[in-house]
Coordinates of C-alpha atoms in Angstrom, one line a residue:
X207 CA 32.4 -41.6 -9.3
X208 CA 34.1 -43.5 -6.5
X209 CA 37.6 -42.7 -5.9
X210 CA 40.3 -45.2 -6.4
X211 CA 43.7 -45.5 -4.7
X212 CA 46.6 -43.5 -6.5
X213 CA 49.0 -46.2 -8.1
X214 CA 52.2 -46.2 -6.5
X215 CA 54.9 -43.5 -9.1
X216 CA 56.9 -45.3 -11.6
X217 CA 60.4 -45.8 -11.5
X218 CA 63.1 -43.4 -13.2
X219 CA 64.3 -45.5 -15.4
X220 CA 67.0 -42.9 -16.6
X221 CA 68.6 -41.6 -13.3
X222 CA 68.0 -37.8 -12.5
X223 CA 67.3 -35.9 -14.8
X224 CA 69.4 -32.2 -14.9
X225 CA 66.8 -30.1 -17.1
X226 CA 63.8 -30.6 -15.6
X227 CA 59.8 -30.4 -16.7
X228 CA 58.1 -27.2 -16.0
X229 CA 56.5 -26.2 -12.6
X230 CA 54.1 -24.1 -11.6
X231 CA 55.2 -21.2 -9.3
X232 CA 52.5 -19.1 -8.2
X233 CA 53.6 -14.8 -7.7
X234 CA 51.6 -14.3 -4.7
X235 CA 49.2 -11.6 -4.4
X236 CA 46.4 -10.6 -1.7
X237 CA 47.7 -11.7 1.8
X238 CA 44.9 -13.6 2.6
X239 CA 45.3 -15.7 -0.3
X240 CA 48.9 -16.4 0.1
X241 CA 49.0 -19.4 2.5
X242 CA 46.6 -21.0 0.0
X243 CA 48.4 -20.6 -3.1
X244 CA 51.5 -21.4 -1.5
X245 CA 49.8 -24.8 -0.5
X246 CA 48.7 -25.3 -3.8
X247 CA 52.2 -24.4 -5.4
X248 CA 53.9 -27.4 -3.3
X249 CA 51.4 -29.7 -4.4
X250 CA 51.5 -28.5 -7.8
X251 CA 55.5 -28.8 -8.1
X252 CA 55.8 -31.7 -6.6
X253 CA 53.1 -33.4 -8.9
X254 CA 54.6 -32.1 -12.3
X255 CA 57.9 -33.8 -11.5
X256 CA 56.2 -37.1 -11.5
X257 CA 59.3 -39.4 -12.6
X258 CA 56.6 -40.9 -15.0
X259 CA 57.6 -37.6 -17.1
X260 CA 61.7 -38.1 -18.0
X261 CA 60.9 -41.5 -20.4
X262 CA 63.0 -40.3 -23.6
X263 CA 61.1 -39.0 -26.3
X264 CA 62.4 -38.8 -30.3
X265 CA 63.5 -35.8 -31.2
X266 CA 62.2 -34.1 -33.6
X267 CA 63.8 -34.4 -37.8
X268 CA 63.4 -31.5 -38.3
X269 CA 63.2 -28.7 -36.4
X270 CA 60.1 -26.6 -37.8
X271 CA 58.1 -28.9 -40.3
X272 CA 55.7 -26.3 -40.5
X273 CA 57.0 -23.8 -43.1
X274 CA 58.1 -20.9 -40.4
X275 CA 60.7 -19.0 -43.1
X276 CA 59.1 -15.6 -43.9
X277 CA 60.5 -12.5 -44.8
X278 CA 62.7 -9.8 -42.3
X279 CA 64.2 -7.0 -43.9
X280 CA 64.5 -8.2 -47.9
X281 CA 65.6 -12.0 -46.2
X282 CA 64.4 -14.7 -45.6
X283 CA 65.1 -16.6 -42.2
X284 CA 64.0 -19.6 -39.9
X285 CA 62.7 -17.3 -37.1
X286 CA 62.8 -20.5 -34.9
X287 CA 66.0 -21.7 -35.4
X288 CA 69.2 -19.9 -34.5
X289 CA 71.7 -19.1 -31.8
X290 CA 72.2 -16.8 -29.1
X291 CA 75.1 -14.0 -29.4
X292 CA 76.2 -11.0 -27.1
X293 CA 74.6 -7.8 -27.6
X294 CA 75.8 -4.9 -25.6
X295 CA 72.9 -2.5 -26.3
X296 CA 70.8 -4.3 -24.0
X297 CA 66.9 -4.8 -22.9
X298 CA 64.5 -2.4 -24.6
X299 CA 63.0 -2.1 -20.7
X300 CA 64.2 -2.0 -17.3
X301 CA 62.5 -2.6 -14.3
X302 CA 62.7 1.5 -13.6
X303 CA 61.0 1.6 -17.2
X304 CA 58.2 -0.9 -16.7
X305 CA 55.4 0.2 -14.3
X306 CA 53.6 -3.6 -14.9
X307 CA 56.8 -5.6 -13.8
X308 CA 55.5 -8.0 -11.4
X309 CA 57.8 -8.8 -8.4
X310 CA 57.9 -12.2 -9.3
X311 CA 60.0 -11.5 -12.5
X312 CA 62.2 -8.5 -11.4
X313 CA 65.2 -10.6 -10.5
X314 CA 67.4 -7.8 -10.8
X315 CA 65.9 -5.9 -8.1
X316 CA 66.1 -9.1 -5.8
X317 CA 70.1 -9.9 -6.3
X318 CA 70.3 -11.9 -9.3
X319 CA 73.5 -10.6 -11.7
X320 CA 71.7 -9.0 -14.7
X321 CA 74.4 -10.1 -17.7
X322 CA 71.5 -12.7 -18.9
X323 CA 69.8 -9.8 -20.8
X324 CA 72.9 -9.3 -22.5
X325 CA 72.2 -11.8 -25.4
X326 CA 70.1 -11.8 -28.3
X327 CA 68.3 -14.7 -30.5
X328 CA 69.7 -14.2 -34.2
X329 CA 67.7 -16.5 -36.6
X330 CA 69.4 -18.6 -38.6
X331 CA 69.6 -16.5 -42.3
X332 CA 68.8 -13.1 -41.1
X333 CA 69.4 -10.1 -39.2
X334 CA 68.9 -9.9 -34.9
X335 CA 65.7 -9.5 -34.5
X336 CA 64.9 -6.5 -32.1
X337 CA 61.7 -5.9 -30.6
X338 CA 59.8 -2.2 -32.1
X339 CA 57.2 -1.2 -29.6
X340 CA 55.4 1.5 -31.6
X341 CA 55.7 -1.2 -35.1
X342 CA 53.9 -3.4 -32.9
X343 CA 51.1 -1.4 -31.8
X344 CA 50.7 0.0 -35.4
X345 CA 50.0 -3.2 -36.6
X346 CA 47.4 -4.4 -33.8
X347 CA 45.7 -0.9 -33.6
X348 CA 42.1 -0.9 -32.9
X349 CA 42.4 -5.0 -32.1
X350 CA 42.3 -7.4 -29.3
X351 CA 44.7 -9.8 -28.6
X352 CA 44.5 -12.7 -26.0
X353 CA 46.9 -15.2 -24.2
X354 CA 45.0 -18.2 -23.3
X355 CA 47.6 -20.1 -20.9
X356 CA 48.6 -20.7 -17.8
X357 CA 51.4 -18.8 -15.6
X358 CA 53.8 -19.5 -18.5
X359 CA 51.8 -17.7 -21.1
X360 CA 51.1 -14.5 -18.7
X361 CA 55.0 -14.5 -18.4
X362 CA 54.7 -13.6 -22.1
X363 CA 52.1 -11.5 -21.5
X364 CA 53.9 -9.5 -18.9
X365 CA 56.7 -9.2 -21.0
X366 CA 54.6 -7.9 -23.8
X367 CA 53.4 -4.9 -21.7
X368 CA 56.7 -4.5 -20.3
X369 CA 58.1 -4.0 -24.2
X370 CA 54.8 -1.8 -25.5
X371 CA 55.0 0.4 -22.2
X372 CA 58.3 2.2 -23.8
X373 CA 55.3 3.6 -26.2
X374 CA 51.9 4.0 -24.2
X375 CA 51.6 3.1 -20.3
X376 CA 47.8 0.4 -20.4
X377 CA 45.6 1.2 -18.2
X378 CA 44.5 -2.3 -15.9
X379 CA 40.3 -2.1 -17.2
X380 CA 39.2 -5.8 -15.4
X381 CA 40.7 -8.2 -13.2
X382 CA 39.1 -11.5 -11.6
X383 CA 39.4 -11.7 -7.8
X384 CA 42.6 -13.9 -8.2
X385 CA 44.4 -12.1 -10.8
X386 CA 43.4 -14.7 -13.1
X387 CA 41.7 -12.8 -16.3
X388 CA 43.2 -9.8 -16.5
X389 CA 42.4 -7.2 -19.6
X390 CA 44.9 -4.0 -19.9
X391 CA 43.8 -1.0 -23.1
X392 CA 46.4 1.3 -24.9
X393 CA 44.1 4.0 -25.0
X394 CA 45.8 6.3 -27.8
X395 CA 45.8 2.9 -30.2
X396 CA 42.8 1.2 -29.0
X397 CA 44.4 -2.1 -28.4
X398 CA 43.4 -4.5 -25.5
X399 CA 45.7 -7.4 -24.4
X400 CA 44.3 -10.0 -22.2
X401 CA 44.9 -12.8 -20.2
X402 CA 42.8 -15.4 -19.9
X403 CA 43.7 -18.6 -17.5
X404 CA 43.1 -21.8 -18.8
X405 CA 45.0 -25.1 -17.6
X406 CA 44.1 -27.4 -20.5
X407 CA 42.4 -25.4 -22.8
X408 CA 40.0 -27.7 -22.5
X409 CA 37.0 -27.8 -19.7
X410 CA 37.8 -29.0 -16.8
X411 CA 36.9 -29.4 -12.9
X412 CA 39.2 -29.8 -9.9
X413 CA 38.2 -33.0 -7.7
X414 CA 37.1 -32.3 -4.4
X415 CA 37.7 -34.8 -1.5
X416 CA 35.5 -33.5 1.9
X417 CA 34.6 -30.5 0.2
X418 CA 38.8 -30.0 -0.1
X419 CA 40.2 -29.5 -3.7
X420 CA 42.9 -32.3 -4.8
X421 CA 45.0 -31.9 -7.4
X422 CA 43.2 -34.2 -9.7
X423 CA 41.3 -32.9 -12.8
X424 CA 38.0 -34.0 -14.9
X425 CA 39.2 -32.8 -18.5
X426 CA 37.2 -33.0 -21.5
X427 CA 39.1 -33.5 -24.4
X428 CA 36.1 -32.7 -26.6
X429 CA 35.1 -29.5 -25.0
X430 CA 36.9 -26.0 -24.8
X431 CA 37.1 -24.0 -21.9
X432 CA 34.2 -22.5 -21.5
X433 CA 35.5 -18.9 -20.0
X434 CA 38.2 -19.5 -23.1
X435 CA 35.1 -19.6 -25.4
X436 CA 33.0 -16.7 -23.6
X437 CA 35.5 -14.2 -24.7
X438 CA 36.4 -15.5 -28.9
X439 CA 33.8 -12.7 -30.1
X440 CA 36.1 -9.9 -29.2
X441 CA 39.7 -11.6 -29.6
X442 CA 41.5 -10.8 -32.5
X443 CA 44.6 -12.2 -32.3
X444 CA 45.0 -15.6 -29.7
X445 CA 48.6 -17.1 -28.5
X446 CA 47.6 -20.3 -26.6
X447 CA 49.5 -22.8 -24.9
X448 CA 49.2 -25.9 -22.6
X449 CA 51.1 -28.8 -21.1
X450 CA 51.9 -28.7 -17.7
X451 CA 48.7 -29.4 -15.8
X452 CA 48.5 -32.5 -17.7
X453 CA 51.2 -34.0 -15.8
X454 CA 49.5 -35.4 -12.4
X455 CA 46.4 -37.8 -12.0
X456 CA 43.8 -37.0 -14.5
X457 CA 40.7 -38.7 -15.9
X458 CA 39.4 -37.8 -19.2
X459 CA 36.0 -37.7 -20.9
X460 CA 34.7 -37.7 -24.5
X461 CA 31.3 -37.3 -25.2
X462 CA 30.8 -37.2 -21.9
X463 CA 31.8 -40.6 -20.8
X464 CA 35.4 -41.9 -19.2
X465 CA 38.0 -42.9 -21.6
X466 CA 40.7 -43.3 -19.4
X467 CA 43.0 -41.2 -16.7
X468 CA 46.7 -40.5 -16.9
X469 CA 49.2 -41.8 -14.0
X470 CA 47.0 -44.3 -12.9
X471 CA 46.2 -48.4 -13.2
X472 CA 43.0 -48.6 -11.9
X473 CA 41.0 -51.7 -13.1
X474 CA 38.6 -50.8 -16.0
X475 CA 40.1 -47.5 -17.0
X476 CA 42.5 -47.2 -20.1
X477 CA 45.8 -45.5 -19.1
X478 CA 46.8 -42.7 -21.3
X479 CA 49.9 -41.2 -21.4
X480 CA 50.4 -37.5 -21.3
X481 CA 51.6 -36.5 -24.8
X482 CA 48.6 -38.0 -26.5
X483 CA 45.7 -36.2 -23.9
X484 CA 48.1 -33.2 -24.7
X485 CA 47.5 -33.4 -28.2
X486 CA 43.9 -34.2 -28.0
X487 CA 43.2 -31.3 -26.0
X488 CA 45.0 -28.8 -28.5
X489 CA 43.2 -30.5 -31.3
X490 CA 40.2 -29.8 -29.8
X491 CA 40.9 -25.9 -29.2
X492 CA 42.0 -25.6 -32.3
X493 CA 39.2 -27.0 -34.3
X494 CA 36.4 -25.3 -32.4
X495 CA 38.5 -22.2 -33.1
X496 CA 38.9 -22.2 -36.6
X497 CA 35.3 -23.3 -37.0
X498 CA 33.9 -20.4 -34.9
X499 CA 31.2 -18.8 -37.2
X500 CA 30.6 -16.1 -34.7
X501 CA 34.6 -15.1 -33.8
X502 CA 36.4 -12.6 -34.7
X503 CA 39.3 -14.8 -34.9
X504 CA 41.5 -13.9 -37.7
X505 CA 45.2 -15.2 -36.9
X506 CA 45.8 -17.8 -33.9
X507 CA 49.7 -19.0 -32.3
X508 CA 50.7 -22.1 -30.8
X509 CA 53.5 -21.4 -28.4
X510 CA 55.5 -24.5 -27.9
X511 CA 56.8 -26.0 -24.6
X512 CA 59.5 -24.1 -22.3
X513 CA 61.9 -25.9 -20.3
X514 CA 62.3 -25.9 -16.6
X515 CA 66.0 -25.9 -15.9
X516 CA 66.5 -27.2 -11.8
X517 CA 69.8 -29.1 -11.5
X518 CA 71.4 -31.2 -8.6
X519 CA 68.1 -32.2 -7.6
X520 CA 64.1 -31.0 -7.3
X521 CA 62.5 -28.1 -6.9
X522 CA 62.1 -28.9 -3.1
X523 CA 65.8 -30.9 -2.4
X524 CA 67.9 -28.3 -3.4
X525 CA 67.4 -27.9 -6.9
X526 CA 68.9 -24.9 -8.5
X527 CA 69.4 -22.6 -11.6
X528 CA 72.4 -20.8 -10.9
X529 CA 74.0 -20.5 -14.4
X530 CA 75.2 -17.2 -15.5
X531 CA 75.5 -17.8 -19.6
X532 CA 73.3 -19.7 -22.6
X533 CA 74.6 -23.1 -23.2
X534 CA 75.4 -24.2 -26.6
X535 CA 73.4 -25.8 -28.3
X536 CA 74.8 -29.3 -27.7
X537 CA 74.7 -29.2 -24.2
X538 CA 70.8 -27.6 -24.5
X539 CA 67.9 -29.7 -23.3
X540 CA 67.7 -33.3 -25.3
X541 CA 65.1 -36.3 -25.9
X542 CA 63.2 -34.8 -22.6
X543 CA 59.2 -34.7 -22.6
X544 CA 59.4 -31.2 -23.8
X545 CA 60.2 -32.2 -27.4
X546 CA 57.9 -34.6 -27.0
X547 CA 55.2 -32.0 -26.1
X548 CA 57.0 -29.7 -28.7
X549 CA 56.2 -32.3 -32.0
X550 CA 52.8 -33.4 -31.1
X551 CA 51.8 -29.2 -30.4
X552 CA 53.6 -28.4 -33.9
X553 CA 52.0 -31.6 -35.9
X554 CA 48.9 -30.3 -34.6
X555 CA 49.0 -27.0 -35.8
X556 CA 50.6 -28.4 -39.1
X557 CA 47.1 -30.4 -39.1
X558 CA 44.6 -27.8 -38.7
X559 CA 46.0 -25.3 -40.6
X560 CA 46.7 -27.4 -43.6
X561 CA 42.8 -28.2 -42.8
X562 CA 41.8 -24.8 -42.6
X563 CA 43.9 -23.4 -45.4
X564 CA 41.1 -24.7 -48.0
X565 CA 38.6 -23.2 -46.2
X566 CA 39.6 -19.5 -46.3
X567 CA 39.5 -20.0 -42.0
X568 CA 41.3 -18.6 -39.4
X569 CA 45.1 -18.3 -40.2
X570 CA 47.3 -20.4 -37.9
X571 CA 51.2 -20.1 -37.2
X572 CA 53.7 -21.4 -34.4
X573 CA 56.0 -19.7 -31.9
X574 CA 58.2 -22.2 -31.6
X575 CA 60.7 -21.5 -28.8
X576 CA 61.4 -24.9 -27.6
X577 CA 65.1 -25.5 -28.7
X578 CA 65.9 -21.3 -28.0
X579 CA 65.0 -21.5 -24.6
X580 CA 66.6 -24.8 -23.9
X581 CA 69.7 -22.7 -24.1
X582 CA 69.0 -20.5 -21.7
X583 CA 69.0 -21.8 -18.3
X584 CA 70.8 -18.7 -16.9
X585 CA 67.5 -16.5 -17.1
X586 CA 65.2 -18.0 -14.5
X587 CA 64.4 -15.7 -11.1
X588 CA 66.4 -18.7 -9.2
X589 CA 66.1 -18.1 -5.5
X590 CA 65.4 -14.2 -7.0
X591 CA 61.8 -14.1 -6.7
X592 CA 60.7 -12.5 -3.8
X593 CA 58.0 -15.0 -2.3
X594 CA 58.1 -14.8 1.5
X595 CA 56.6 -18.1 1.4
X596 CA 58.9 -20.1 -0.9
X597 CA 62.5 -18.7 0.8
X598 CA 65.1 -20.9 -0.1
X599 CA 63.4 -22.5 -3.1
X600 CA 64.2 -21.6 -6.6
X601 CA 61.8 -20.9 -9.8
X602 CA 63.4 -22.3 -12.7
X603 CA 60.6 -22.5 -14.6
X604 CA 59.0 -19.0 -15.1
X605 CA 61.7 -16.0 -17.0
X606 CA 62.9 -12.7 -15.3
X607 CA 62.2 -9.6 -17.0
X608 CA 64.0 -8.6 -18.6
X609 CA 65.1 -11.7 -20.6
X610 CA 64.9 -14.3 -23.4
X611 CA 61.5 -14.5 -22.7
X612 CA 61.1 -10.6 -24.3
X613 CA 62.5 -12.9 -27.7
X614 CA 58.8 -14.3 -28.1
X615 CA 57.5 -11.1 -29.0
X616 CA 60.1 -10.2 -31.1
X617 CA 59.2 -13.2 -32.9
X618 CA 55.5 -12.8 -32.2
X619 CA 56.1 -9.1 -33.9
X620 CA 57.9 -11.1 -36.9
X621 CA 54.9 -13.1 -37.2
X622 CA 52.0 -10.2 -37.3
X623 CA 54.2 -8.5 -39.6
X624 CA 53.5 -11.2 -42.2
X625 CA 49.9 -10.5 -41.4
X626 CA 50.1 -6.7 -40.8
X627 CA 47.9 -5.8 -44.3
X628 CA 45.5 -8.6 -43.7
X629 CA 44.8 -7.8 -40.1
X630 CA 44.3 -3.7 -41.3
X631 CA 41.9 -4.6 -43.7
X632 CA 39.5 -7.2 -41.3
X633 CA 38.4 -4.8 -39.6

């Protein structure tokens, strides 16, 4: 397919917007890779704040419509909704403590003032919830548990090992050439935690100009990723999450025909806006998920969208995260994309598991982290990262470790507690 001139950006109708839409930051790696995927990052941030992306969005009634209130310590809470409050005991890890710590993440060691790890997420109706390594590998020994994301979702990951290494130091068993799919093992509880990259969950191909890559994707809405699907025999437990890709030039396919591309108006293909291909993707996933006969699938997380936070400007005019405390909740991230992203991700996982429910399927529940992290624009690496290639730009989009970002295990923890007898007895 021939291809057409890129329509001209739309205007911001809302001035600039202070909170911005996530980027994609790549950590580096082999030296001979790094001029590349420096390349690529430039394009990559400079395509994902397309001023197409800060049109308000509703926000949401209520805050979980999925019934998220389960049991912690004889209560009952709203693990998703809450506030942050000081806590002087501090991280459960340091980066003397975690042998996995990427660079990338150990703002600390690279200048940044550490007070950010000082608060904790109290739920609204219970306790602080506090991450308990050895709990958590109790519960998940003998499985395998996956992130399926993008560089947002190994953030989690990497927090996750950070957290369980205070029990058992994983051994690194596979790795792609880029870093990519990456597979650790807890040998004394025979768990395995993997990453597994996936930019839509969905399959989908970069366009090549000249034999160079753009940043322009085929996506299938109607198929999942195929390495994504290669790998649901031996995954247990599955977090996914997707939105940020979506947000350049992309033409989409069902059934293997066109049915339109996002940011563009190109005569005889229907425009599509972002929140809708978002949704159709996750339907997708989720759907071929729970109707895997051959998986051994037995509980499945939707992490919602994360904010960005770059104020004063872009990611490449200055843009910064410099704040040293949470903001309150009024002053935290409002009618931007991300709750739009945020409702259509939770309505759904509302759908398919109210689907799937009848069925006796795969269960389904939601990390929903939106309106927490929108609070916490202090714990980005900043200008703290370490990337001899990006000096003097800031990442305000990925989470140092240690940091808020260590919450969404304590709340993934919450969750597999729930399931902790069903889980021991699938075996």
């Amino acid at each position: 397919m021939a291809m057409d001139k890129e329509s001209p950006p739309l205007p911001n109708r809302h001035g600039r917007s202070h909170i911005r839409t996530p980027t994609h930051v790549f950590p580096g790696g082999r030296n001979t890779l790094a001029l590349m995927l420096t390349t690529g990052l430039f394009i990559l941030l400079l395509s994902t704040h397309h001023p197409a992306t800060f049109y308000r969005y509703p926000m949401p009634t209520d805050l979980s419509p999925q019934e998220t209130k389960i049991g912690y310590e004889d209560k009952v809470c709203n693990l998703f909704n809450g506030t942050w409050v000081r806590d002087s005991r501090g991280p459960i890890y340091t980066n003397f403590t975690c042998p996995t710590m990427p660079d990338s993440k150990n703002c600390g060691k690279y200048g940044k003032q550490m007070d950010y790890v000082n608060w904790k997420w109290v739920p609204h109706g219970c306790d602080m919830v506090r991450f308990e390594p050895q709990l958590f590998l109790n519960i998940v020994r003998g499985k395998t548990m996956a992130f399926a994301a993008d560089s947002i979702g190994r953030n989690q990951m990497e927090s996750l090992l950070c957290l369980l290494s205070q029990v058992e130091i994983p051994t690194k068993v596979y790795s792609d050439t880029k870093d990519k799919f990456v597979t650790w093992h807890f040998k004394s509880h025979n768990f395995t935690l993997m990453a597994l990259w996936t930019k839509f969950l969905v399959e989908a191909s970069e366009r090549e100009i000249n034999g160079t890559e753009v940043e322009m994707h085929d996506i299938h809405l109607d198929k999942l990723d195929v390495r994504l699907a290669a790998n649901l025999r031996e995954i247990n437990v599955l977090v996914i999450s997707s939105s940020r890709w979506f947000f350049r030039k992309n033409y989409l396919y069902e059934g293997g025909k066109l049915i339109g591309c996002i940011y563009c108006s190109e005569d005889n293909i229907t425009s599509i806006d972002v929140i809708t291909a978002i949704q159709r993707a996750l339907r997708t996933a989720l759907r071929n998920l729970t109707n895997c006969q051959e998986c051994g699938l037995q509980l499945t997380l939707v992490r919602t969208a994360t904010p960005a936070h770059f104020e004063n400007g872009f990611w490449n005019t200055g843009g910064y995260c410099n704040r040293t405390e949470p903001v309150e909740k009024g002053e935290a991230m409002t009618r931007t994309v991300e709750w739009a992203i945020r409702n259509a991700q939770v309505e759904e996982a509302n759908r398919t598991q109210n689907e799937s429910s009848h069925k006796g399927q795969m269960n389904i529940e939601i990390l929903d982290i939106t309106e927490a992290m929108s609070m916490r624009p202090d714990a980005h690496p900043g200008i703290h990262w370490n990337n001899k290639w990006m000096r003097g730009y800031s990442d305000c989009s990925h989470w140092c470790l240690p940091g808020p970002i260590d919450m969404w295990n304590e709340l993934l923890l919450s969750v597999l507690k729930k399931y902790g007898k069903e889980l021991k007895n699938h075996q």
